XYZ file of C-alpha atoms in Angstrom:
300
model
C -24.427 -32.815 -4.815
C -28.206 -32.997 -5.272
C -29.893 -32.750 -8.150
C -30.636 -29.134 -9.529
C -33.964 -30.493 -9.832
C -34.907 -31.561 -6.230
C -33.367 -27.996 -4.826
C -33.374 -24.997 -7.422
C -36.828 -24.164 -9.604
C -37.238 -24.989 -13.253
C -34.964 -22.814 -15.856
C -35.153 -22.619 -19.724
C -31.866 -22.432 -19.991
C -28.958 -24.451 -18.347
C -28.233 -25.234 -14.647
C -24.330 -26.511 -14.200
C -24.219 -28.144 -10.437
C -20.334 -27.691 -9.967
C -20.172 -25.422 -12.697
C -16.079 -24.528 -13.601
C -15.726 -20.900 -12.966
C -11.765 -20.764 -13.664
C -12.665 -21.625 -17.248
C -13.829 -18.236 -18.179
C -12.205 -15.987 -15.182
C -9.573 -14.150 -16.441
C -7.021 -15.455 -13.683
C -7.957 -19.098 -14.718
C -8.008 -19.951 -11.182
C -10.728 -20.438 -8.585
C -13.099 -23.383 -7.457
C -16.323 -24.060 -8.959
C -20.525 -22.220 -8.707
C -22.283 -24.445 -6.318
C -24.916 -23.851 -9.021
C -23.839 -22.065 -12.365
C -27.400 -20.601 -14.466
C -27.397 -19.205 -17.703
C -31.050 -18.069 -18.233
C -32.660 -17.953 -21.827
C -33.973 -14.553 -21.522
C -35.282 -11.769 -18.747
C -38.310 -13.359 -18.373
C -36.843 -16.846 -17.761
C -34.341 -15.474 -15.284
C -37.091 -13.777 -13.558
C -39.192 -17.059 -12.963
C -35.988 -18.603 -11.432
C -35.706 -16.115 -9.277
C -38.812 -15.599 -8.296
C -39.150 -18.923 -7.315
C -35.775 -19.692 -5.618
C -35.290 -20.783 -2.334
C -34.974 -16.781 -0.823
C -32.083 -18.424 1.814
C -29.673 -19.199 -1.607
C -27.752 -16.402 -2.612
C -27.026 -15.154 -6.102
C -24.198 -13.248 -7.317
C -23.908 -12.050 -10.929
C -20.894 -12.802 -13.014
C -19.320 -11.152 -16.466
C -16.191 -12.484 -18.200
C -14.383 -12.111 -14.762
C -12.113 -9.557 -15.795
C -11.768 -7.877 -12.333
C -12.495 -11.004 -10.308
C -10.426 -13.385 -8.096
C -12.640 -16.745 -7.232
C -11.452 -18.071 -4.025
C -10.163 -21.697 -4.202
C -13.167 -22.997 -1.966
C -15.952 -21.964 -4.999
C -18.746 -19.711 -4.720
C -21.746 -21.149 -2.371
C -25.330 -20.524 -4.172
C -26.563 -19.699 -7.273
C -23.714 -17.801 -9.699
C -25.684 -15.876 -12.820
C -24.217 -15.728 -16.146
C -25.880 -14.617 -18.803
C -25.205 -15.870 -22.425
C -24.639 -14.309 -25.577
C -28.532 -13.756 -25.818
C -28.163 -10.545 -23.403
C -25.760 -9.461 -25.083
C -27.427 -7.400 -27.956
C -26.556 -3.628 -29.035
C -29.015 -1.137 -30.404
C -29.103 2.151 -31.667
C -31.842 4.185 -30.316
C -32.727 7.662 -31.239
C -31.308 10.835 -29.254
C -27.458 9.509 -29.604
C -28.642 6.804 -27.158
C -27.073 3.297 -27.451
C -28.845 0.121 -25.218
C -26.843 -2.908 -24.712
C -27.790 -5.860 -23.226
C -25.810 -7.420 -19.457
C -23.914 -9.267 -21.504
C -22.616 -7.298 -24.097
C -18.765 -6.281 -24.018
C -17.580 -2.994 -23.781
C -15.796 -3.007 -26.774
C -19.040 -4.165 -28.548
C -20.886 -0.799 -27.260
C -18.030 1.540 -28.208
C -18.369 0.097 -31.393
C -22.109 -0.110 -32.122
C -21.332 3.840 -31.016
C -18.867 4.345 -33.570
C -20.612 3.252 -36.443
C -23.846 5.197 -35.633
C -21.537 8.329 -35.259
C -22.260 8.206 -31.255
C -19.279 9.786 -29.568
C -18.484 9.563 -25.942
C -18.559 6.247 -25.008
C -14.809 5.496 -26.571
C -13.665 4.749 -23.049
C -15.321 1.688 -23.217
C -13.184 0.104 -25.526
C -10.397 0.578 -22.714
C -12.916 -1.540 -20.486
C -12.230 -5.545 -21.304
C -16.007 -6.366 -19.164
C -19.135 -7.092 -19.464
C -22.047 -3.711 -19.434
C -23.241 -5.836 -16.405
C -19.921 -5.334 -14.565
C -19.297 -1.840 -15.802
C -22.719 -0.396 -14.755
C -22.692 -2.230 -10.850
C -19.080 -1.504 -10.410
C -19.041 2.260 -12.014
C -16.286 1.036 -14.430
C -13.890 3.730 -15.633
C -11.075 4.544 -17.955
C -9.317 7.396 -19.385
C -11.272 9.810 -17.717
C -14.497 8.524 -18.281
C -16.646 5.953 -15.820
C -19.777 4.323 -16.481
C -21.737 7.097 -14.727
C -21.018 9.617 -16.849
C -23.148 7.918 -19.374
C -25.861 5.857 -17.790
C -29.114 7.012 -18.648
C -30.711 3.837 -16.712
C -30.198 0.113 -16.331
C -32.578 -2.906 -15.766
C -32.353 -5.149 -13.087
C -33.565 -8.771 -12.491
C -34.092 -8.010 -8.209
C -32.923 -11.250 -5.724
C -37.038 -11.444 -5.818
C -37.360 -11.828 -9.847
C -38.781 -8.277 -9.620
C -38.013 -6.758 -13.021
C -36.982 -2.822 -12.326
C -35.965 0.294 -14.802
C -33.529 2.237 -12.227
C -32.116 5.771 -13.849
C -28.620 6.703 -12.698
C -29.929 9.023 -9.851
C -30.915 5.950 -7.969
C -27.882 4.118 -8.313
C -25.816 5.814 -6.024
C -22.400 5.953 -8.265
C -19.037 7.007 -6.335
C -15.731 6.061 -7.800
C -15.790 2.017 -8.807
C -18.941 1.635 -6.796
C -22.656 1.647 -6.918
C -25.642 0.885 -4.690
C -27.158 -2.014 -6.867
C -29.105 -4.324 -4.082
C -27.119 -7.508 -3.177
C -28.190 -10.286 -5.931
C -29.766 -7.717 -8.391
C -28.491 -8.584 -12.286
C -27.955 -5.661 -14.794
C -30.011 -7.600 -17.509
C -29.483 -3.898 -19.845
C -28.036 -0.792 -19.961
C -29.065 2.403 -21.604
C -26.242 4.923 -22.624
C -26.241 8.570 -24.158
C -23.414 10.369 -26.209
C -23.295 13.147 -28.341
C -22.878 13.596 -32.206
C -19.777 12.579 -33.775
C -17.631 11.664 -36.927
C -17.217 7.901 -37.076
C -13.806 8.181 -38.142
C -12.402 10.733 -35.303
C -14.570 8.747 -32.861
C -12.368 5.084 -34.603
C -9.025 7.128 -34.156
C -9.712 7.720 -30.691
C -11.015 3.914 -30.009
C -7.386 2.892 -31.893
C -5.864 5.084 -29.620
C -6.936 3.707 -26.664
C -6.577 0.446 -27.635
C -3.164 1.415 -28.599
C -1.669 2.625 -25.412
C -3.133 -0.505 -23.149
C -1.296 -2.467 -25.373
C 1.814 -0.829 -24.661
C 1.492 -0.361 -21.237
C -1.086 -3.425 -19.914
C -0.060 -7.103 -19.703
C -3.236 -7.572 -21.879
C -1.929 -11.047 -22.908
C -0.953 -12.844 -19.715
C -3.852 -14.245 -16.967
C -4.301 -11.307 -14.841
C -7.704 -9.492 -13.119
C -7.080 -5.903 -14.402
C -6.908 -2.644 -11.742
C -5.986 -4.636 -8.763
C -6.535 -1.515 -6.457
C -8.758 1.565 -6.527
C -6.400 4.968 -7.055
C -6.484 6.637 -3.794
C -7.321 10.285 -4.174
C -4.499 12.420 -5.799
C -2.655 9.386 -6.437
C -2.416 6.810 -8.592
C -1.995 3.078 -7.203
C 0.684 1.623 -9.500
C 3.032 4.889 -8.233
C 2.585 3.867 -4.431
C 3.176 -0.173 -5.524
C 6.236 0.726 -7.585
C 7.637 3.004 -4.590
C 7.173 0.162 -2.243
C 9.439 -1.780 -3.984
C 6.806 -4.160 -5.271
C 7.395 -4.195 -9.115
C 7.542 -7.901 -10.053
C 7.082 -9.254 -6.689
C 5.883 -12.797 -6.397
C 4.075 -15.320 -3.871
C 4.210 -18.815 -5.491
C 3.107 -18.630 -9.208
C 1.254 -14.972 -8.723
C 3.029 -12.097 -9.619
C 2.913 -8.191 -9.975
C 3.284 -6.954 -13.224
C 6.819 -5.656 -14.000
C 4.687 -3.647 -16.887
C 1.774 -2.147 -14.963
C 2.296 -2.777 -11.249
C -1.139 -2.467 -10.213
C -1.797 -5.719 -12.172
C -1.252 -9.288 -10.546
C -0.308 -12.272 -12.808
C -0.849 -15.803 -12.346
C 2.493 -17.234 -14.326
C 0.993 -20.161 -15.029
C -0.262 -22.598 -11.317
C -0.898 -19.539 -9.072
C -3.930 -20.248 -6.555
C -6.568 -17.967 -5.867
C -5.298 -17.817 -1.933
C -1.693 -16.938 -3.535
C -2.925 -14.204 -5.820
C -5.041 -12.362 -2.721
C -2.225 -13.249 -0.764
C 0.315 -11.104 -2.849
C -2.492 -8.404 -2.974
C -2.558 -8.062 0.615
C 1.385 -8.256 0.927
C 1.610 -5.226 -1.415
C -0.864 -3.239 0.639
C 1.127 -4.220 3.868
C 4.253 -2.960 2.051
C 2.606 0.052 0.760
C 0.975 0.973 4.056
C 4.213 1.025 5.450
C 6.026 3.232 3.072
C 3.407 5.764 1.704
C 0.915 5.348 5.421
C -1.619 4.998 2.725
C -4.170 1.908 2.815
C -5.002 0.932 -1.248
C -8.402 -0.511 -1.027
C -9.072 -3.656 -3.340
C -10.832 -2.695 -6.742
C -11.295 -6.489 -7.446
C -13.528 -8.333 -6.316
C -12.818 -11.381 -4.541
C -15.569 -14.192 -4.311
C -16.049 -17.119 -2.537
C -14.712 -19.147 0.175
C -11.328 -19.846 1.058
C -9.895 -23.534 0.715
């Protein structure tokens, strides 16, 4: 592989050729990024993308809590925002400003401590703010679009742009953010609340997740979107897929809208298991489940 300096523009942060994604992706599977880039700050990222060859694809990745990285790896540049992008600050008007790398629990906790209610559900979203904004992540009856005021993006050409909620084209688990755009910041708004009551609700959400989801396993979160008026897990269960296995990939017996890597599963096995579940659900109910997990990269 060629040296980064001969292909990529300079960066104040770090560039790792063949950077491992399986080291931090929740499933712990999949091939490497061609280039794994961690920018120093927004200006560093903006300059880098502005100078980057326009033919190279750019993909932002957070903690990989809802991601299958295929075994052949990811061509082009994968951008992972470091901790310098994880700041959370409180602003007037019950608003919380969070960096794209901030975790949902960190944002919810900051809001709780400031007496801002309405963001408790972020305690139940195990990904970053960037991922939540991009996919309109949700839990417990609420989703990102319910609390988002605006988001700051670095576009593929390096332009830094602030876009209001109305410009994001939100639908269920979907946004119309441009390809290659990276969420570097989001502004959320809640309502006044009592910190102790907010804390009780966050604890309830945490306990409910622990009881119902395989949180201590190598998983990828909710696999399929809920069809209108139904629950994906119910359809998977009804189709007889609870506990179904291909190699070391398994449909969770605890919550059958979760796929698991029991130890040595490949990404190909996990993805094929998901497709087999979709086939069985379609045959049983006539409903075609849509993937909620993002699948990226090339097959080996």
